[in-house]
Structure formats: structure tokens, C-alpha cells
Short mmCIF file of C-alpha atoms and ligand atoms in Angstrom, two decimals:
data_model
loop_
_atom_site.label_atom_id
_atom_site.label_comp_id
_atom_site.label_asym_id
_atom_site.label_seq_id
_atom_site.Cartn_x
_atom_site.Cartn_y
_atom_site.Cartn_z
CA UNK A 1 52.42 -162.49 261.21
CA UNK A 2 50.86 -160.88 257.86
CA UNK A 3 47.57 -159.94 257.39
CA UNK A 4 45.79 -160.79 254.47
CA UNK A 5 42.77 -159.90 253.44
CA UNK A 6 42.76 -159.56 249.40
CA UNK A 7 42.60 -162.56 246.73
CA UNK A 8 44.85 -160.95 244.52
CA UNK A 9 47.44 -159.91 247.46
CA UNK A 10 47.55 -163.61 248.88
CA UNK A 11 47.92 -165.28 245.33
CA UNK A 12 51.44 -163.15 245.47
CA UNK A 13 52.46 -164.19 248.33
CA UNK A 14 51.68 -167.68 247.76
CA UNK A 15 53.63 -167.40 244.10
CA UNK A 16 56.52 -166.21 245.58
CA UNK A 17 56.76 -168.52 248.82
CA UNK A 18 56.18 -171.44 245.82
CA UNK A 19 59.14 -169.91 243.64
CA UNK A 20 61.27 -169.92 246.54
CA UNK A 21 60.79 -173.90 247.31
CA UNK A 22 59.13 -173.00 250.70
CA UNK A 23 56.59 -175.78 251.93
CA UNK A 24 53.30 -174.09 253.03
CA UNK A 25 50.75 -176.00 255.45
CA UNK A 26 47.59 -174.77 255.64
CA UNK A 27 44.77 -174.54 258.50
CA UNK A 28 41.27 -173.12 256.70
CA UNK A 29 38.93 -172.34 259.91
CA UNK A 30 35.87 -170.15 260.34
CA UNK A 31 37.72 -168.47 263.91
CA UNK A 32 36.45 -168.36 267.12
CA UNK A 33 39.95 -170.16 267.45
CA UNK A 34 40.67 -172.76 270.25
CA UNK A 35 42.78 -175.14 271.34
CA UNK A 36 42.00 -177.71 268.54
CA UNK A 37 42.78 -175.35 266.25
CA UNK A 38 45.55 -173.60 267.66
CA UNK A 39 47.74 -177.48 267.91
CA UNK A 40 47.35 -177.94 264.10
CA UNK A 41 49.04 -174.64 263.91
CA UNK A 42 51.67 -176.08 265.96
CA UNK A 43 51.90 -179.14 263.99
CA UNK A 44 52.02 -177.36 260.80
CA UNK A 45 54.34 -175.10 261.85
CA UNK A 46 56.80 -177.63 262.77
CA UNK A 47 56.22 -179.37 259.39
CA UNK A 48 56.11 -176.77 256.91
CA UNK A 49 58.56 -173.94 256.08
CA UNK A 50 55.37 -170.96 256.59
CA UNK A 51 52.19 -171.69 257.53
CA UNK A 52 49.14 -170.36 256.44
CA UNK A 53 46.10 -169.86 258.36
CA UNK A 54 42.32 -168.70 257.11
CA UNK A 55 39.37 -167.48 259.11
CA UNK A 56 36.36 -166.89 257.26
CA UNK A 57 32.62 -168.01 258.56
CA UNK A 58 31.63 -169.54 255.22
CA UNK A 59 27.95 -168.76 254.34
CA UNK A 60 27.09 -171.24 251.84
CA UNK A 61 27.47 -174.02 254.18
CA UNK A 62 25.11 -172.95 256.81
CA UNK A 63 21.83 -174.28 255.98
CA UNK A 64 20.57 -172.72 259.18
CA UNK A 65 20.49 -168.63 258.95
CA UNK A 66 20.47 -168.34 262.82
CA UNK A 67 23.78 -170.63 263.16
CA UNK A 68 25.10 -168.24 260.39
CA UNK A 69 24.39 -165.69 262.10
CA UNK A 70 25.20 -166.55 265.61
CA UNK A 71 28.45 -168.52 265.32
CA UNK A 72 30.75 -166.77 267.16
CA UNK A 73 33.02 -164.35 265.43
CA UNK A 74 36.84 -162.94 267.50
CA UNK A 75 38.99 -161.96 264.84
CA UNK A 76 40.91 -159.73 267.51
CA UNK A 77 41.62 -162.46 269.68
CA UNK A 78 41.96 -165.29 267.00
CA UNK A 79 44.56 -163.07 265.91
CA UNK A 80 46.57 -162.82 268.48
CA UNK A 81 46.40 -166.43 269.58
CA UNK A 82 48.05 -167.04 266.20
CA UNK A 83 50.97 -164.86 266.73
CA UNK A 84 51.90 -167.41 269.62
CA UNK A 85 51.88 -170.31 267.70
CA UNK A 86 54.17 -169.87 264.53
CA UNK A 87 51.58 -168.83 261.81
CA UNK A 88 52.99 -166.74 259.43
CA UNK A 89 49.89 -165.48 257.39
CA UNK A 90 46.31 -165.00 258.46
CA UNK A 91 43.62 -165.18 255.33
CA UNK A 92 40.83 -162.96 256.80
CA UNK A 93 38.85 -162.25 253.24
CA UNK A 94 35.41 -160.72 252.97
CA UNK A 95 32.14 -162.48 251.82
CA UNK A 96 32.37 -160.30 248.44
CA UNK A 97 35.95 -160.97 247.98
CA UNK A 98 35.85 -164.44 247.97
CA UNK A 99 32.14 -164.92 246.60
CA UNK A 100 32.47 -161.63 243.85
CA UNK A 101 29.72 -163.25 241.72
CA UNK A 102 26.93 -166.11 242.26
CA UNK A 103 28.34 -169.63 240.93
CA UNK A 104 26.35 -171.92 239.42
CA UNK A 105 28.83 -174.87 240.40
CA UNK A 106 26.81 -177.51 242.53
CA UNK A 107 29.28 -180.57 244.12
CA UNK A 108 28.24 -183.20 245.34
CA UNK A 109 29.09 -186.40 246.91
CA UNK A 110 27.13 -189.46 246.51
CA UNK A 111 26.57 -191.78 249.20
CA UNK A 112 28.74 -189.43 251.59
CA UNK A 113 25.68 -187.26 251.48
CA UNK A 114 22.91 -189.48 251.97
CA UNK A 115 24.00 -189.88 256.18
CA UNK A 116 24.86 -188.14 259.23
CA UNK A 117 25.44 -184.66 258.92
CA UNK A 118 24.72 -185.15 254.96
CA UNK A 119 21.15 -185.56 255.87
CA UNK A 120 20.67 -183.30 258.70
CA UNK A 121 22.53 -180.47 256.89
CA UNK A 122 21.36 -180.42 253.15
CA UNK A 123 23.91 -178.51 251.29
CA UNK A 124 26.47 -178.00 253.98
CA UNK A 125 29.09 -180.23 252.08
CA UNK A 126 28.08 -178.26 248.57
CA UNK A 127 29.37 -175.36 250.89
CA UNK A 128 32.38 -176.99 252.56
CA UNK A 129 33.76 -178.06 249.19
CA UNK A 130 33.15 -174.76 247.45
CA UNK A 131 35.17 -172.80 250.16
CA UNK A 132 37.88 -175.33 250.73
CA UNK A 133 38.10 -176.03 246.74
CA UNK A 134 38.39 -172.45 246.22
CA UNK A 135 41.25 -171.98 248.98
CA UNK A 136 43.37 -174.47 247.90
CA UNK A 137 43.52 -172.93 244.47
CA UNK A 138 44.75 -170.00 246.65
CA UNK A 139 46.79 -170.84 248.77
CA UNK A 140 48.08 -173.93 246.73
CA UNK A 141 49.22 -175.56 250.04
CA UNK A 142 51.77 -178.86 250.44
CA UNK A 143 49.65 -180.03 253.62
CA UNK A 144 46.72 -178.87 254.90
CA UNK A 145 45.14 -179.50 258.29
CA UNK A 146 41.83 -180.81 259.54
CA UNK A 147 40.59 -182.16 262.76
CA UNK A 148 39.05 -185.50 263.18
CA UNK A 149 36.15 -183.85 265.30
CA UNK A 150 34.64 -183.16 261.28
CA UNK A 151 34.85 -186.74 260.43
CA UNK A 152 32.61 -186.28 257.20
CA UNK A 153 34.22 -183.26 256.45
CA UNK A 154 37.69 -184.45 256.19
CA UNK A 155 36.03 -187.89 254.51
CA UNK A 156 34.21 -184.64 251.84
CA UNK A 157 37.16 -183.33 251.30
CA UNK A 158 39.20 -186.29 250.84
CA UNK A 159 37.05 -187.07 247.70
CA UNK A 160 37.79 -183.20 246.95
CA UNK A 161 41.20 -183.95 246.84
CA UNK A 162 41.80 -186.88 244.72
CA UNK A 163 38.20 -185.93 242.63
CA UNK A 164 40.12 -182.59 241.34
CA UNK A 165 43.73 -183.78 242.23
CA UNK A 166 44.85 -181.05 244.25
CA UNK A 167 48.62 -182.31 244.70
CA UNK A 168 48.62 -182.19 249.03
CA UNK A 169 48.55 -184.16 251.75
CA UNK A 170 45.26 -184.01 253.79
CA UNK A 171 46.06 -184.18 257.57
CA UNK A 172 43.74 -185.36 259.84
CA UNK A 173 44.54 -184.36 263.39
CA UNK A 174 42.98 -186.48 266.36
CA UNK A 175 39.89 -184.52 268.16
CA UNK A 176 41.35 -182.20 270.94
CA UNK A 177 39.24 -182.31 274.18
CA UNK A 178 38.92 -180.68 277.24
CA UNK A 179 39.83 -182.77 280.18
CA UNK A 180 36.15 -183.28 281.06
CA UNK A 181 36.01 -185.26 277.69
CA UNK A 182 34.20 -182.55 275.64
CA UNK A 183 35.48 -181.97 271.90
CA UNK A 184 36.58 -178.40 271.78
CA UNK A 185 34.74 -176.76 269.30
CA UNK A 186 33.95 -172.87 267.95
CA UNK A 187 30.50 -173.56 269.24
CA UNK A 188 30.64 -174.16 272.79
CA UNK A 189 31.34 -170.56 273.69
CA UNK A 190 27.32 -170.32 273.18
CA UNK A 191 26.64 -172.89 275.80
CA UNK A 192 26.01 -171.06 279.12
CA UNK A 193 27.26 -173.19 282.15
CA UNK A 194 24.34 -175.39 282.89
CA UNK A 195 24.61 -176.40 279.12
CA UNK A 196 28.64 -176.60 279.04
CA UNK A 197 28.41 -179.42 282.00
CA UNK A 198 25.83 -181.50 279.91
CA UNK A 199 27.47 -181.09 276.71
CA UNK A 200 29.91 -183.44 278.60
CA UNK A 201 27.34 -185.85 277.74
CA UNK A 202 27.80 -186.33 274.39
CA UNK A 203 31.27 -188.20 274.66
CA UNK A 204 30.18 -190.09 277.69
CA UNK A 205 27.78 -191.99 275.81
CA UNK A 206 30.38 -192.39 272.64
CA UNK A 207 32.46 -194.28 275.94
CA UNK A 208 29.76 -196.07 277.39
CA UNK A 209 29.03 -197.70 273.16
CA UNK A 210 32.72 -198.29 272.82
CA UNK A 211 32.33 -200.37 275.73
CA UNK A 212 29.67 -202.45 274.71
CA UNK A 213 30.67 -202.87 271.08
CA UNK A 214 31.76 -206.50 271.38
CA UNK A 215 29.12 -207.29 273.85
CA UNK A 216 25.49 -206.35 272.43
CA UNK A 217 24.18 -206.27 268.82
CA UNK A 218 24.69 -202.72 267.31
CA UNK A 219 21.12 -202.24 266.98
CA UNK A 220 20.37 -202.88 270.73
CA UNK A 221 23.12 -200.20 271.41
CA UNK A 222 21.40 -197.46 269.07
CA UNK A 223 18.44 -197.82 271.03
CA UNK A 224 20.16 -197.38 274.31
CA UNK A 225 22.29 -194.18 273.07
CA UNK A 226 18.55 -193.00 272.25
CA UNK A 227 17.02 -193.91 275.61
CA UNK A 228 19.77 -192.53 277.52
CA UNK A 229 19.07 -188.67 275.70
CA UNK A 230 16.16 -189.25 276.10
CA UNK A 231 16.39 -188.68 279.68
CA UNK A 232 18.36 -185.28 280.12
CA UNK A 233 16.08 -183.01 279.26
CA UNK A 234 18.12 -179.57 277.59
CA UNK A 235 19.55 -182.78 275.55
CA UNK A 236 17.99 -183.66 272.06
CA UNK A 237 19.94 -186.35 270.18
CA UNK A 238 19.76 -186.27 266.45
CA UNK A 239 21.70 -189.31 265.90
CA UNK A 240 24.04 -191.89 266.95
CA UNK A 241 25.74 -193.94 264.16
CA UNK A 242 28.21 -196.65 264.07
CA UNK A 243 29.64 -196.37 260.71
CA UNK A 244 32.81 -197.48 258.61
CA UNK A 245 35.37 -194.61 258.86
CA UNK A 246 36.28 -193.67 255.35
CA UNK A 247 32.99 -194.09 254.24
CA UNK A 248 30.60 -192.73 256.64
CA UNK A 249 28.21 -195.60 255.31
CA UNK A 250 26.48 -197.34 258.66
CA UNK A 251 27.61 -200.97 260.08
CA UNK A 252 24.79 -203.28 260.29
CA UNK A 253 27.43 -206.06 262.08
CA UNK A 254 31.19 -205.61 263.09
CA UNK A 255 32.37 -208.93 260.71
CA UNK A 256 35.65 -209.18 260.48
CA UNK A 257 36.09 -204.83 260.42
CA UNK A 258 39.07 -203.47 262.66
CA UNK A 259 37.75 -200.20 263.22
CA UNK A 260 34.45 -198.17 263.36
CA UNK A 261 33.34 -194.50 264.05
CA UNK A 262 31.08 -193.64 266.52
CA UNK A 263 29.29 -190.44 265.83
CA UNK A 264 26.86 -188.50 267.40
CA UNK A 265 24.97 -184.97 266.63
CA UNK A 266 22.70 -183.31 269.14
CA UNK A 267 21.50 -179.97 270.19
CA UNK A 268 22.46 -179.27 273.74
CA UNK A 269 19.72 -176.30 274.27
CA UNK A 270 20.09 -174.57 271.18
CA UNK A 271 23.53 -174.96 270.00
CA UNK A 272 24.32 -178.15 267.96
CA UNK A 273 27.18 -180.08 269.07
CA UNK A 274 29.03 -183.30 266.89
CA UNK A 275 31.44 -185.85 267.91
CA UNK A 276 33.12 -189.29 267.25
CA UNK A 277 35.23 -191.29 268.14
CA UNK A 278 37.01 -193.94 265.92
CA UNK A 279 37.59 -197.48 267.84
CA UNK A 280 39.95 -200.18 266.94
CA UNK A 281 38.27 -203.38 267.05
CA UNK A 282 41.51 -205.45 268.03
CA UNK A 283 42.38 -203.23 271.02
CA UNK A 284 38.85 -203.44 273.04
O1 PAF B 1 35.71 -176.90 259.72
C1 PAF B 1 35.54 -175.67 259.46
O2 PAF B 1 35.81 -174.79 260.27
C2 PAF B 1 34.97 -175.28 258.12
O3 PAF B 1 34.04 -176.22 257.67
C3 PAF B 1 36.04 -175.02 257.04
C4 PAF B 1 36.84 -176.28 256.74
C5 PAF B 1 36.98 -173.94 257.52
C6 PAF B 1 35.40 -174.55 255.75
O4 PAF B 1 34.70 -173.36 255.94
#
């Protein structure tokens, strides 16, 4: 495996991979790699001739300077994970290479932004897009990878894709979970071990709504998703929504939908956790 870290080097690379006919897929990450990441490696490697891997922890789309500055950052080890799973270039840039001069480029994305982690996060999607906009451009991938743990993300950057026609395919990959039920994610290396066995909480209570979908009115289960946090303390829930998948717009009433997303955001001691899950009406 090659590493990267210059513009101008990986735009050669990418020209001559393109001139050669060779498929690239692409994972963009911000490291602290895990097991969710590592399997859309897999899956890209087995679908693309060379696969292409970034790590960079994106400032513009932390509207919290703490989380900037605390998310956890292993290039070493990310680095060697990826040599076991058949990535052929890592994409480790600086800020200053890929941010040489301010922009005054501002995306934005409607009703997508108006819920969820649109609200809690103002700007964070501004961010996303500018990062992932600018990588494709780079990397000029066939497919590129995202998990379905980032819901509104890959929803973002869906609109990203057909809004500036970026000729790809956008793969979302199903969450990846530990076997407790918890979403692996880059952040839960920050929880310490009290907080590790209560994020377990978060996709209990995405089980226990599922269950009750087709038997109480969705506004009666909000309020119990909210009572139930309510009672762990450590726990802080900062919301629970039952909303339309592509969208991200909330369900007042299931009608005659086949599937909705469950998603939840809540701080489990300090660290902020997401999840969802996405439930097919006809199969509960
Ligand atoms: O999901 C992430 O890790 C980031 O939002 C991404 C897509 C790598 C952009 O910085």
C-alpha cells in the first residue's frame, strides 16, 4: 500500500489508474479505523480493480472545537489495519494541503438541514460536502463507500452527487455492530467502560420502538424513548426521530409507507453517539 499525502501526487496516480481502465472504489474516513470501516474496504476491494482509502479529521465540519480536537487520531495503526484488507492507496493530506486558501463556497441543503443532526450540528453538512466534494474531484472514484450508521450523511451526499453529477455509484453499507448491539464508531474509543456498557443503550431503545411501531401512535413512542433516557443518568438523549429514509423529513403516521428510520443522537457522558436503524414495515 502507497502513501499519499500530496494533492498534486494523488491527482497522478488517479490519472494514470483512469488511463489504464482500472475501476477505483473509494472509502473517505477521518481514521481512528474500525471494523465498520475496515468491511467497506473489503467490499470495495472485491469490487473495484484498486481501492482508495482517505483519512483526514475534517475541520470544517466540527461545529464543536473540543470534538475537533479530541476525536481520536491513529494514523500508525489505521495504517496498518489497511494493509490487511486490500487497500491499495492511503490519502493522508494535511489541513493546508487540502484547505491552501479560505473558500467562500457555502452548500447547503434545504429541508435535509432543517432536522436531526442538521439542527443539532449547524454547518456540519456545509463541511461534509466541502471535503467529500473536493475528494471526489480527486480521486474521481467509480464507487465510493459510506456506512448507513451516517444516515443524513449519505442522504447529504446523495444530493451532492446528482446536484454536481459526479458520475459514481454511492454505496451505502449496512451499520456494523458489535455483538452487544452497539454501532461501531471512531468515537467510542473515548467512552471509558462504565460509559461503553451504557452506550449499549442507544440501540436497545431503537429495538424496543421497532417493536412497538405497529402497536402505539408514533407520538406516544417519542415520549417513551424520552422517558426511558431520562432515567440512566450518564445518558442525555438529544433526539429520537422516526423519519422517511431518503428524506430525513419526520413521519407524523406510518400510512401506507414500507419503511422508516429510526434515529437517535445522545451524549453518553461526554462523547456524542448516533444511530438508526431502518425498518421494513411489511416484515414486523
Ligand atoms: O463519515 C466520516 O467519517 C466523515 O464525515 C467523512 C465522510 C470522511 C468526511 O470527512
Amino acid at each position: 500500500m502507497q502513501v499519499i499525502e500530496q494533492v498534486a501526487s494523488i491527482r497522478t496516480i488517479v490519472q494514470a489508474l483512469r488511463c489504464s481502465g482500472k475501476r477505483i472504489g473509494f472509502i473517505p474516513t477521518m481514521g481512528a479505523l474500525h471494523e465498520g470501516h475496515l468491511q467497506l474496504m473489503r467490499a470495495s476491494a472485491r469490487e473495484n480493480h484498486v481501492t482508495i482509502c482517505s483519512i483526514f479529521v475534517n475541520p470544517t465540519q466540527f461545529n464543536n472545537a473540543s470534538d475537533y480536537k479530541l476525536y481520536p487520531r491513529t494514523l500508525e495503526q489505521d495504517t496498518s489495519l489497511l494493509q490487511t484488507v486490500g487497500c491499495d492507496y492511503l490519502f493522508a493530506p494535511s489541513a493546508e494541503e487540502v484547505y491552501p486558501q479560505q473558500s467562500l463556497l457555502r452548500f447547503s441543503f434545504g429541508e435535509l438541514e432543517t432536522v436531526m443532526e442538521g439542527t443539532h450540528r449547524p454547518g456540519h453538512f456545509h463541511g461534509v460536502a466541502t471535503i467529500v466534494g473536493k475528494l471526489f474531484n480527486l480521486v474521481q472514484p467509480h464507487k465510493a463507500y459510506f456506512g448507513q450508521k451516517d444516515l443524513q450523511q449519505v442522504a447529504v451526499v446523495r444530493q451532492l452527487v446528482q446536484g454536481l453529477g459526479f458520475d459514481l455509484e454511492l454505496v451505502c453499507h449496512p451499520t456494523v455492530r458489535e455483538a452487544d448491539g452497539l454501532a461501531m464508531s471512531s468515537r467510542n474509543k473515548r467512552l471509558n467502560p462504565a460509559q461503553r456498557q451504557l452506550a449499549t443503550q442507544l440501540y436497545k431503545v431503537l429495538q424496543l420502538a421497532k417493536q412497538d411501531l405497529k402497536q402505539k401512535p408514533l407520538a406516544g413512542i417519542k415520549s417513551e424513548v424520552a422517558h426511558y433516557m431520562q432515567q440512566v443518568d450518564e445518558l442525555s438523549l438529544e433526539y429520537f426521530e422516526i423519519a422517511d429514509p431518503y428524506t430525513l423529513q419526520p413521519v407524523e403516521d406510518l400510512g401506507q409507507r414500507d419503511e422508516v428510520a429510526l434515529c437517535i443522537a445522545a451524549y453518553v457522558g461526554e462523547v456524542r453517539l448516533i444511530d438508526n436503524i431502518v425498518v421494513n414495515l411489511n416484515e414486523i
